[in-house]
XYZ file of C-alpha atoms in Angstrom:
733
model
C 120.214 61.007 140.374
C 116.552 59.976 140.306
C 114.393 59.629 137.178
C 110.703 60.444 136.742
C 108.458 59.861 133.737
C 105.053 61.415 133.322
C 102.779 63.910 131.573
C 102.777 67.678 132.113
C 99.464 68.544 133.741
C 99.891 72.334 134.198
C 102.447 75.140 133.922
C 102.515 77.345 137.018
C 105.316 79.692 135.982
C 107.758 80.220 133.124
C 110.539 82.771 132.805
C 110.760 83.573 129.095
C 114.343 84.771 129.342
C 115.935 81.953 131.290
C 113.532 79.105 130.554
C 113.071 78.431 134.281
C 109.753 76.626 134.705
C 107.531 75.475 137.555
C 105.052 72.802 136.497
C 102.923 69.901 137.714
C 103.712 66.460 136.302
C 101.416 63.465 136.633
C 103.437 60.356 137.422
C 101.395 57.146 137.687
C 98.751 58.087 140.258
C 100.405 61.120 141.843
C 101.024 64.746 140.847
C 104.514 66.127 141.500
C 105.731 69.724 141.395
C 108.790 69.939 139.136
C 111.161 72.901 138.704
C 114.136 73.523 136.441
C 115.348 75.004 133.161
C 112.745 73.634 130.755
C 112.003 76.278 128.092
C 108.862 76.025 125.943
C 107.480 73.158 127.979
C 103.822 72.542 127.105
C 100.868 70.934 128.853
C 100.262 67.394 127.595
C 103.899 66.574 126.794
C 105.412 63.284 127.908
C 108.546 63.969 129.916
C 111.398 61.940 131.349
C 113.272 64.055 133.867
C 116.451 63.335 135.817
C 117.225 65.138 139.063
C 116.477 64.965 142.772
C 113.778 65.819 145.279
C 114.349 68.975 147.345
C 112.406 70.757 150.088
C 111.474 74.391 149.427
C 110.832 76.412 152.635
C 107.646 77.963 151.180
C 106.408 75.457 148.594
C 107.395 72.154 150.147
C 108.598 69.033 148.335
C 109.676 69.555 144.707
C 111.537 67.635 142.029
C 114.473 69.666 140.745
C 115.121 68.595 137.156
C 118.711 68.686 135.889
C 117.897 67.012 132.563
C 114.607 66.888 130.718
C 113.810 64.712 127.732
C 110.512 65.499 126.037
C 108.414 63.394 123.696
C 105.417 64.372 121.670
C 102.197 62.978 123.208
C 100.785 59.733 121.761
C 97.575 59.156 123.719
C 94.541 60.963 122.351
C 93.663 62.790 125.575
C 97.283 63.950 125.855
C 97.332 65.145 122.228
C 94.171 67.133 122.869
C 95.614 68.639 126.034
C 98.838 69.485 124.223
C 97.106 71.279 121.332
C 94.878 73.303 123.661
C 97.715 74.402 125.977
C 97.967 77.817 124.279
C 101.163 77.633 122.230
C 99.102 77.689 118.996
C 97.374 81.056 118.736
C 93.605 80.801 118.367
C 93.422 77.044 119.025
C 91.388 76.489 122.179
C 90.115 73.338 123.949
C 86.915 73.033 121.894
C 88.710 73.221 118.545
C 91.463 70.878 119.762
C 88.803 68.333 120.721
C 87.243 68.510 117.231
C 90.631 68.026 115.548
C 91.585 65.026 117.700
C 88.139 63.438 117.313
C 88.482 63.786 113.526
C 92.081 62.711 112.950
C 92.982 60.762 116.086
C 96.579 59.537 116.180
C 97.255 61.137 112.784
C 96.665 64.646 114.211
C 100.325 65.678 114.258
C 100.901 64.226 110.786
C 97.975 66.273 109.460
C 99.254 69.479 111.101
C 102.718 68.974 109.691
C 102.076 67.666 106.179
C 98.380 68.029 105.246
C 97.004 71.081 107.116
C 94.408 71.772 104.402
C 92.439 68.777 105.737
C 91.745 70.750 108.935
C 89.398 72.960 106.909
C 87.061 69.985 106.555
C 86.084 70.516 110.191
C 83.164 72.892 110.710
C 84.341 76.251 112.017
C 87.914 75.958 110.694
C 88.528 78.110 107.623
C 91.436 77.408 105.240
C 93.191 80.484 106.669
C 92.802 79.173 110.230
C 94.023 75.735 109.162
C 97.244 77.198 107.768
C 97.644 79.378 110.866
C 97.308 76.345 113.175
C 99.837 74.387 111.115
C 102.267 77.290 111.107
C 101.940 77.714 114.879
C 102.548 73.991 115.448
C 105.626 73.839 113.202
C 107.062 77.046 114.634
C 106.723 75.730 118.188
C 108.312 72.387 117.352
C 111.191 73.895 115.417
C 111.812 76.708 117.895
C 111.865 74.200 120.723
C 114.637 72.375 118.900
C 116.586 75.627 118.685
C 115.972 76.335 122.379
C 117.196 72.903 123.379
C 120.296 73.289 121.217
C 121.066 76.723 122.701
C 120.424 75.395 126.187
C 123.296 72.956 125.723
C 125.613 75.953 125.350
C 124.209 77.966 128.229
C 122.471 80.512 125.970
C 119.358 82.154 127.522
C 116.059 81.008 126.056
C 115.191 84.596 125.036
C 117.806 84.423 122.266
C 116.106 81.389 120.721
C 113.164 83.503 119.546
C 115.544 85.969 117.873
C 117.416 83.117 116.196
C 114.190 81.545 115.006
C 112.912 84.874 113.661
C 116.084 85.379 111.640
C 116.601 81.856 110.264
C 113.131 80.275 110.524
C 113.085 76.497 110.051
C 116.714 76.555 108.898
C 117.905 77.830 112.289
C 119.533 74.645 113.541
C 121.271 74.089 110.203
C 122.589 77.665 110.165
C 123.864 77.406 113.727
C 125.773 74.207 113.045
C 127.199 75.552 109.778
C 128.344 78.952 111.114
C 127.506 79.771 114.754
C 129.371 83.081 114.439
C 126.405 84.533 112.574
C 124.668 84.651 115.943
C 126.883 87.599 116.955
C 125.560 89.749 114.118
C 122.553 92.016 113.744
C 119.551 91.727 116.024
C 120.657 88.484 117.712
C 123.736 89.967 119.313
C 125.338 87.031 121.100
C 128.830 87.813 122.306
C 131.723 86.496 120.288
C 132.890 84.416 123.264
C 129.583 82.514 123.398
C 129.624 81.941 119.632
C 133.194 80.735 119.990
C 132.171 78.268 122.689
C 129.395 76.896 120.460
C 131.764 76.603 117.512
C 134.376 74.773 119.577
C 131.812 72.214 120.755
C 130.727 71.703 117.142
C 134.289 70.956 116.101
C 134.942 74.169 114.131
C 138.684 74.914 113.856
C 140.079 78.063 115.545
C 141.632 79.280 112.269
C 138.338 78.981 110.365
C 137.904 82.131 108.254
C 134.258 82.573 109.336
C 135.515 82.723 112.925
C 138.168 85.311 112.173
C 135.845 87.504 110.098
C 133.238 87.356 112.824
C 135.811 88.373 115.431
C 136.850 91.425 113.421
C 133.291 92.501 112.710
C 132.376 91.990 116.357
C 135.274 94.225 117.434
C 134.255 96.875 114.906
C 130.635 96.768 116.098
C 131.783 97.041 119.719
C 133.773 100.143 118.816
C 130.672 101.664 117.198
C 128.614 100.958 120.311
C 131.227 102.952 122.262
C 130.522 106.018 120.112
C 133.077 105.708 117.303
C 132.167 105.976 113.641
C 135.341 104.149 112.627
C 138.197 102.151 114.143
C 141.886 102.369 113.306
C 142.965 99.397 111.179
C 146.127 98.841 113.215
C 144.153 98.643 116.464
C 141.527 96.386 114.903
C 144.143 93.906 113.671
C 145.965 93.839 117.023
C 142.719 93.305 118.938
C 141.727 90.609 116.459
C 144.972 88.717 117.102
C 144.487 88.957 120.879
C 140.869 87.833 120.708
C 141.309 84.881 118.342
C 144.880 83.859 119.331
C 145.891 83.257 115.718
C 148.620 84.820 113.599
C 148.433 88.363 112.265
C 148.697 86.934 108.743
C 145.436 85.016 109.148
C 143.695 88.066 110.644
C 144.843 90.249 107.741
C 143.509 87.655 105.308
C 140.122 87.706 107.082
C 140.204 91.518 106.991
C 140.727 91.470 103.216
C 137.815 89.062 102.830
C 135.514 91.446 104.717
C 136.629 94.241 102.390
C 135.897 92.157 99.284
C 132.480 91.187 100.665
C 131.617 94.855 101.229
C 131.048 94.390 104.964
C 133.753 96.901 105.909
C 135.092 99.951 104.074
C 138.255 102.038 103.895
C 138.999 105.167 101.853
C 142.066 105.963 99.747
C 142.592 109.267 101.537
C 142.287 107.584 104.941
C 143.412 103.947 104.558
C 143.954 103.676 108.320
C 140.210 104.093 109.057
C 137.820 101.149 108.980
C 134.074 101.811 108.643
C 130.858 99.866 108.376
C 128.834 100.609 105.246
C 126.084 102.518 107.059
C 128.437 104.785 109.000
C 130.687 105.769 106.111
C 127.608 106.545 104.045
C 126.139 108.614 106.911
C 129.334 110.647 107.371
C 129.649 111.322 103.657
C 126.038 112.389 103.296
C 126.091 114.610 106.397
C 129.164 116.413 105.101
C 127.636 116.874 101.639
C 124.281 118.125 102.926
C 125.706 120.400 105.626
C 128.031 122.024 103.103
C 125.130 122.417 100.669
C 122.898 124.093 103.247
C 125.697 126.363 104.470
C 124.968 129.538 102.508
C 124.020 133.129 103.131
C 120.470 134.212 102.443
C 119.962 137.412 100.497
C 116.448 137.827 101.851
C 114.825 141.242 101.700
C 112.648 140.312 104.680
C 115.596 140.567 107.042
C 117.678 143.203 105.273
C 117.256 145.502 108.245
C 117.567 143.016 111.087
C 118.470 145.744 113.602
C 115.125 147.481 113.124
C 113.302 144.167 113.117
C 114.871 143.133 116.422
C 114.288 146.510 118.003
C 110.586 146.367 117.212
C 110.373 142.825 118.546
C 112.080 143.759 121.824
C 109.702 146.671 122.325
C 106.653 144.548 121.601
C 107.797 141.709 123.895
C 109.290 144.020 126.539
C 112.591 142.183 126.576
C 116.209 143.239 126.138
C 118.480 140.954 124.171
C 122.202 141.399 124.775
C 124.626 141.734 121.880
C 125.528 138.032 121.756
C 121.857 137.050 121.703
C 121.206 139.530 118.908
C 124.149 138.093 117.002
C 122.674 134.602 117.363
C 119.297 135.767 116.045
C 120.873 137.646 113.094
C 122.947 134.588 112.143
C 119.866 132.391 112.070
C 117.984 134.949 109.966
C 120.789 135.326 107.449
C 122.344 131.843 107.133
C 121.268 128.428 105.992
C 122.919 126.799 108.995
C 123.489 128.348 112.416
C 124.835 126.745 115.577
C 123.914 128.330 118.912
C 125.576 126.884 122.015
C 125.570 127.784 125.664
C 125.250 126.399 129.153
C 122.181 126.501 131.395
C 120.588 129.909 131.937
C 122.337 131.598 128.998
C 119.149 132.412 127.096
C 118.910 129.628 124.502
C 115.137 129.303 124.971
C 114.691 133.084 124.638
C 116.503 132.977 121.294
C 114.358 130.068 120.089
C 111.156 131.964 121.000
C 112.470 135.079 119.260
C 113.334 133.191 116.085
C 109.944 131.486 115.931
C 108.181 134.864 116.238
C 110.351 136.634 113.657
C 110.162 133.876 111.068
C 106.417 133.414 111.432
C 105.824 137.169 111.089
C 107.359 136.851 107.619
C 105.079 133.887 106.784
C 107.913 131.400 107.032
C 106.896 128.027 108.486
C 108.911 126.798 111.475
C 109.349 123.279 112.832
C 110.713 122.757 116.340
C 112.279 119.391 117.234
C 114.392 117.640 119.872
C 116.063 114.202 120.072
C 113.966 112.822 122.974
C 110.371 112.947 124.144
C 111.216 114.672 127.431
C 113.369 117.265 125.641
C 110.603 117.923 123.110
C 108.049 118.313 125.895
C 110.294 120.706 127.804
C 111.009 122.996 124.839
C 107.309 122.932 123.913
C 106.406 124.176 127.391
C 109.104 126.867 127.546
C 108.754 128.156 123.978
C 104.989 127.913 123.596
C 105.475 126.165 120.260
C 104.740 122.492 119.643
C 107.888 120.417 119.365
C 108.239 116.848 118.123
C 110.928 114.269 118.577
C 113.084 113.858 115.502
C 111.710 110.325 115.079
C 108.092 111.520 115.075
C 108.999 114.418 112.817
C 110.506 112.106 110.213
C 107.632 109.551 110.446
C 108.484 105.865 110.584
C 107.432 103.443 107.858
C 108.142 99.762 107.186
C 109.557 97.863 104.243
C 107.658 94.569 104.198
C 110.047 93.105 101.641
C 112.927 93.554 104.093
C 111.486 91.854 107.176
C 109.538 94.993 108.088
C 112.727 96.983 108.402
C 111.866 100.506 109.587
C 112.734 103.597 107.603
C 111.731 107.248 107.634
C 108.950 108.430 105.345
C 110.426 111.924 105.256
C 113.515 111.944 103.018
C 114.994 113.491 99.847
C 111.929 112.476 97.832
C 109.427 113.489 100.509
C 110.983 116.392 102.428
C 109.611 118.256 105.422
C 107.211 121.099 104.674
C 109.054 123.867 106.471
C 111.168 126.925 105.797
C 113.011 126.706 109.115
C 113.928 123.684 111.251
C 115.111 124.421 114.810
C 116.590 121.497 116.752
C 117.145 121.817 120.501
C 119.568 119.638 122.508
C 121.617 119.109 119.356
C 124.560 117.630 121.278
C 122.518 114.428 121.589
C 122.240 113.827 117.833
C 124.407 110.978 116.540
C 125.651 110.588 112.993
C 122.850 108.249 111.869
C 120.088 110.506 113.186
C 121.726 113.594 111.670
C 121.942 111.835 108.326
C 118.233 110.966 108.454
C 117.300 114.517 109.458
C 119.405 116.137 106.731
C 117.817 113.901 104.086
C 114.437 115.412 104.946
C 115.434 119.097 105.005
C 114.337 121.033 101.883
C 117.096 122.616 99.832
C 116.010 126.211 100.580
C 115.313 125.709 104.288
C 117.266 127.034 107.245
C 118.641 124.727 109.932
C 119.291 126.052 113.442
C 121.088 123.720 115.875
C 120.807 124.699 119.549
C 122.635 122.877 122.321
C 125.327 122.760 124.952
C 128.625 121.703 123.422
C 130.111 121.077 126.879
C 127.694 118.258 127.655
C 128.390 114.611 126.954
C 128.376 113.563 123.303
C 125.565 111.482 121.861
C 124.964 107.951 123.068
C 125.112 106.754 119.465
C 128.205 106.962 117.212
C 129.808 110.255 116.293
C 130.362 113.687 117.811
C 128.223 115.612 115.348
C 127.769 118.963 117.091
C 131.425 119.142 118.168
C 132.625 118.236 114.664
C 130.464 120.922 113.054
C 131.719 123.559 115.500
C 135.382 122.531 115.320
C 135.367 122.469 111.511
C 135.245 126.294 111.505
C 133.028 126.274 108.404
C 129.729 127.350 109.948
C 128.410 130.366 111.858
C 128.668 129.521 115.565
C 127.458 131.743 118.395
C 128.475 130.813 121.946
C 126.305 132.258 124.724
C 128.177 132.967 127.948
C 126.141 135.502 129.917
C 123.942 133.873 132.582
C 120.417 135.317 132.563
C 118.279 132.619 134.167
C 119.630 132.962 137.654
C 118.053 133.906 140.952
C 120.141 135.132 143.839
C 119.127 132.221 146.051
C 119.922 129.525 143.446
C 123.253 127.794 143.062
C 122.442 125.147 140.451
C 123.269 127.202 137.379
C 126.149 129.016 139.084
C 127.721 125.742 140.178
C 127.199 124.150 136.778
C 129.274 126.901 135.206
C 131.907 126.653 137.957
C 132.240 122.909 137.331
C 132.556 123.570 133.617
C 135.428 125.943 134.365
C 137.170 123.389 136.591
C 136.263 125.193 139.820
C 134.816 123.393 142.836
C 131.138 124.234 143.353
C 129.710 126.099 146.337
C 127.841 123.636 148.544
C 125.624 123.431 151.619
C 124.943 127.134 151.881
C 121.980 128.186 153.990
C 118.638 127.866 152.164
C 120.504 126.497 149.178
C 119.387 124.224 146.345
C 122.785 122.542 145.954
C 124.004 120.125 148.633
C 126.827 117.689 149.209
C 126.486 114.806 151.702
C 129.787 113.201 152.605
C 129.828 109.406 152.824
C 133.026 107.396 152.827
C 131.619 103.887 152.264
C 129.680 102.712 149.225
C 127.003 101.080 151.394
C 126.492 104.371 153.226
C 126.169 106.211 149.906
C 123.465 103.806 148.751
C 121.579 103.986 152.069
C 121.720 107.788 152.053
C 120.330 107.928 148.499
C 117.409 105.694 149.455
C 116.687 107.904 152.479
C 116.864 111.055 150.340
C 114.432 109.681 147.768
C 111.955 108.133 150.186
C 111.889 110.635 153.031
C 114.153 113.688 153.168
C 113.515 115.285 149.769
C 109.746 114.554 149.618
C 109.274 115.897 153.152
C 111.624 118.859 152.779
C 110.696 120.008 149.273
C 107.225 118.576 148.661
C 108.350 116.496 145.662
C 106.991 113.150 144.486
C 109.463 110.320 145.131
C 108.893 108.549 141.828
C 108.015 111.267 139.305
C 110.076 114.246 140.562
C 113.323 112.799 141.971
C 115.867 111.261 139.620
C 119.020 109.439 140.692
C 121.816 109.897 138.127
C 124.837 107.635 138.447
C 127.958 107.717 136.276
C 128.002 103.919 136.192
C 125.861 100.813 135.919
C 127.640 98.327 138.182
C 128.758 98.438 141.792
C 126.961 99.459 144.974
C 126.409 102.980 143.654
C 125.634 101.870 140.095
C 122.122 101.955 138.690
C 121.484 98.206 138.858
C 121.981 98.021 142.624
C 120.328 101.379 143.339
C 117.253 100.477 141.290
C 116.779 97.354 143.370
C 117.034 99.293 146.639
C 114.778 102.095 145.447
C 112.115 99.745 144.117
C 112.066 97.924 147.450
C 111.633 101.214 149.324
C 109.403 103.200 146.975
C 107.288 100.467 145.434
C 107.405 97.314 147.574
C 105.487 94.150 146.738
C 101.861 94.003 147.890
C 98.937 91.582 147.371
C 97.040 94.160 145.314
C 100.061 95.081 143.168
C 100.541 92.844 140.086
C 104.118 92.040 139.104
C 106.020 90.142 136.442
C 109.344 88.387 136.960
C 111.538 88.775 133.876
C 115.013 87.304 134.164
C 116.620 88.860 137.203
C 114.186 91.776 137.215
C 110.790 92.159 138.853
C 108.495 94.602 137.071
C 105.701 95.851 139.311
C 102.707 98.130 138.854
C 103.842 101.625 139.862
C 107.486 101.077 138.845
C 109.437 103.816 137.098
C 110.816 102.374 133.830
C 112.763 103.389 130.734
C 112.754 102.167 127.140
C 116.365 101.186 126.375
C 116.319 100.739 122.603
C 114.415 102.158 119.644
C 111.264 100.234 118.780
C 109.746 101.769 115.676
C 106.786 99.371 115.545
C 105.405 99.579 119.106
C 101.900 101.146 118.970
C 100.934 103.941 121.364
C 97.798 105.887 122.151
C 97.444 109.393 123.537
C 94.570 111.327 125.044
C 95.513 114.988 125.510
C 94.210 117.478 128.084
C 91.313 118.386 125.806
C 90.260 114.752 125.502
C 91.523 114.414 121.925
C 92.569 110.845 121.147
C 95.416 109.953 118.806
C 97.603 106.970 118.009
C 100.940 106.216 116.403
C 103.971 103.957 116.260
C 107.371 104.142 117.904
C 108.902 104.253 121.381
C 112.518 105.282 121.586
C 115.666 104.817 123.603
C 115.446 106.972 126.736
C 111.644 107.338 126.895
C 110.575 107.136 130.561
C 107.288 106.346 132.237
C 105.419 104.394 134.922
C 103.946 100.877 134.780
C 100.175 101.302 135.063
C 99.009 97.692 134.767
C 100.253 94.107 134.422
C 97.751 91.588 133.061
C 98.971 88.018 133.528
C 96.064 86.478 131.596
C 96.746 88.280 128.326
C 100.488 88.702 129.143
C 100.552 92.466 128.685
C 102.321 95.216 130.648
C 101.066 98.798 130.214
C 103.336 101.840 130.524
C 102.254 105.481 130.591
C 105.192 107.592 129.411
C 106.017 111.082 130.637
C 104.556 112.639 127.494
C 101.230 110.859 128.277
C 101.556 108.219 125.551
C 100.360 104.794 126.663
C 101.943 101.575 125.324
C 101.265 97.902 125.846
C 104.235 95.527 126.008
C 103.922 91.800 125.432
C 105.847 89.820 128.024
C 108.337 88.770 125.331
C 109.119 92.482 124.735
C 110.222 93.255 128.299
C 113.910 93.151 127.362
C 113.227 96.653 126.010
C 112.520 98.003 129.504
C 114.592 98.573 132.614
C 113.939 100.270 135.943
C 114.501 104.030 135.957
C 114.503 105.057 139.609
C 118.214 105.430 138.874
C 119.588 105.972 135.366
C 123.028 106.693 133.950
C 124.095 110.271 133.326
C 124.434 109.404 129.642
C 120.774 108.352 129.501
C 119.658 111.603 131.150
C 120.796 113.848 128.292
C 118.142 116.178 126.977
C 115.942 115.832 130.043
C 115.262 117.885 133.166
C 114.002 116.808 136.568
C 112.824 118.815 139.579
C 115.437 117.110 141.785
C 118.597 115.194 140.936
C 120.588 112.954 143.306
C 124.116 112.026 142.165
C 126.296 109.329 143.793
C 130.030 110.088 143.604
C 131.977 107.128 144.922
C 134.462 104.670 143.398
C 133.802 106.015 139.905
C 135.725 104.006 137.264
C 138.692 105.968 135.826
C 137.114 106.096 132.357
C 134.112 107.945 133.815
C 136.035 110.389 136.003
C 135.627 113.474 133.841
C 134.161 116.933 134.162
C 131.495 116.762 131.485
C 129.786 113.792 133.167
C 129.363 115.758 136.410
C 128.438 118.912 134.481
C 125.789 117.064 132.471
C 124.320 115.491 135.619
C 124.084 118.817 137.487
C 122.464 120.594 134.530
C 119.597 118.091 134.553
C 118.151 119.618 137.756
C 115.609 122.425 137.939
C 115.045 122.854 141.707
C 117.503 120.717 143.662
C 120.885 118.957 143.343
C 122.212 116.597 146.000
C 125.661 115.006 145.617
C 126.388 112.016 147.852
C 129.795 110.459 148.350
C 133.462 111.288 148.552
C 134.789 114.873 148.331
C 137.900 113.476 146.637
C 135.783 111.837 143.925
C 133.971 115.116 143.257
C 137.208 117.090 143.102
C 138.773 114.550 140.763
C 135.832 114.807 138.356
C 135.832 118.605 138.454
C 139.562 118.796 137.739
C 139.679 116.149 134.999
C 138.911 117.716 131.641
C 139.966 114.639 129.697
C 137.249 112.613 128.097
C 137.404 109.401 126.158
C 138.459 110.096 122.593
C 135.924 109.317 119.892
C 136.922 108.452 116.359
C 134.850 110.514 113.942
C 135.656 111.664 110.434
C 132.917 114.254 109.958
C 135.072 117.278 110.841
C 137.657 116.498 108.152
C 134.897 116.020 105.581
C 133.503 119.487 106.361
C 136.767 121.356 105.962
């Protein structure tokens, strides 16, 4: 192994996630290109690197660093170069020169211990002086955290999260209890934390380790949709994960109970909850029961006459079930209206809006996602908001800017009626937040398809409300929105009944392409999206065609398909800026999706009339197209489907992923002109009817299934779905 010592002259490339860096290092009288995992490397640093010279086919001779020891610069010109390299916000070359000329070799000492002296320099205010000092200390300390995490194979992107949580005490906290890194926003896996702990000499029976294991298992269960986990299962899994005795695991369990990090109830001692989820279930049950009453309202005392007049005025004919749904909503505090595609849910929503507003009752229309809100706005003619925007996000500065909703019990919504479409998507936490904001005398109408997949988040709210038997529920079964030449809605209902769909009929909109190898499935999907569907149906490859896969991994999973589709639909070009982030290349023109809620991300919107507005918050499932990538200012701009425009810093790109192909779960509440669905080698846990049903119901004009007939038949026939643990139903009875 060779050794080189020199000064970093320039940084050509850095991957924020992995720490992979390409730089130029001045050694004696020559400049050498050096590559390797060197996170937070800065221009001007003195470096001793160990590695070997390699020949890159495109870039020639390079030094591949295996180890990198860094030392703070000592020569004045190096100190100046180091300070002006950009890691301290607002400190450019001119200011760096002034600081070094003033303080010389004591520059770093001044920044660390006596920053107020910087204000003696003309042009540097006391506020700027403190900002420079803070930036310097943060960089130095965070680099120490990065280097420590690098020893354990932890990606550099986690270092920023660790630093944000623990600040200058990060290294101390890690060494004292590395299992804290599996909690909250950091989210390292327990196995990685365990590996760190082992290297630090922490014993396997340490109580912090065992408590962390149990809480990690509970959190994993929540991420799979459960609001609680059975104690017996949790203890058994804890023993398997930690490889210690059941006695020690039970002791750790009791400690978590005493600390208030987990909860059980006397009436259900077998159920283990987190504090937020047990509170959410309890509140939802209380509020739903409170709102569940019958209105003695003289406005609607003669609903038959009211409906008859409305039908005549609108020239429509509601069937008896539709009329029943409308009457329930007029007369009850809570009404649930369910039905599959084409059964008239939108017609009922439009009717209710008209009838309520004619009696001077204010109506709010909402949906869980931006695409769902946009769709119901277009079909109903009434403005709809996402539930997040409806509830308005605020921030508690005293709690690390933790987001909360401004609309709540003390500041309720100003509405007499709240109608929520796509209610099957609402998880227990969102329902709790919504119910907190509903006025005591308001009506709540939940509209959705109970046969679709449950919410991505924990709980099965709509199903629990329906199955409790405590609320008026109207199920729509008659198909109205159906043309003779269309099979999409017909086949959706056949699938839901466990009957194989009709396929490949002449001039149809529902096709099945048989492929018996996964590679052939993937190739066929690329061909469909790039050529066959655009040419045959006049649809845009990126904006109108959506690939929906049941799974993430494998040749027909979204990760592999996104790579193929990006290469075909949006290949690299000299005039097309791109940003490499981890294993992903983001490129101007790419279809992308936000994959987690970000309540603080600013957006701007210019509507069709030229009216400009702004706000905060981009949410899990929001989809759009990358409009620009600016390497100089390190910003990536996305225009979402609802026309909001957001700028992402490069360190925020973990929140995005490609969306040429998305999972069926992520597609809930949305519609697309054309849907392409791979059905091949589907994992047993995902072989169920409601996944296929949900995927098919996302299409408006065209459905194409690609894969194995056996896989399709197996999904159609399998009614079993993965059980979710939820206690809401019992609380409602």
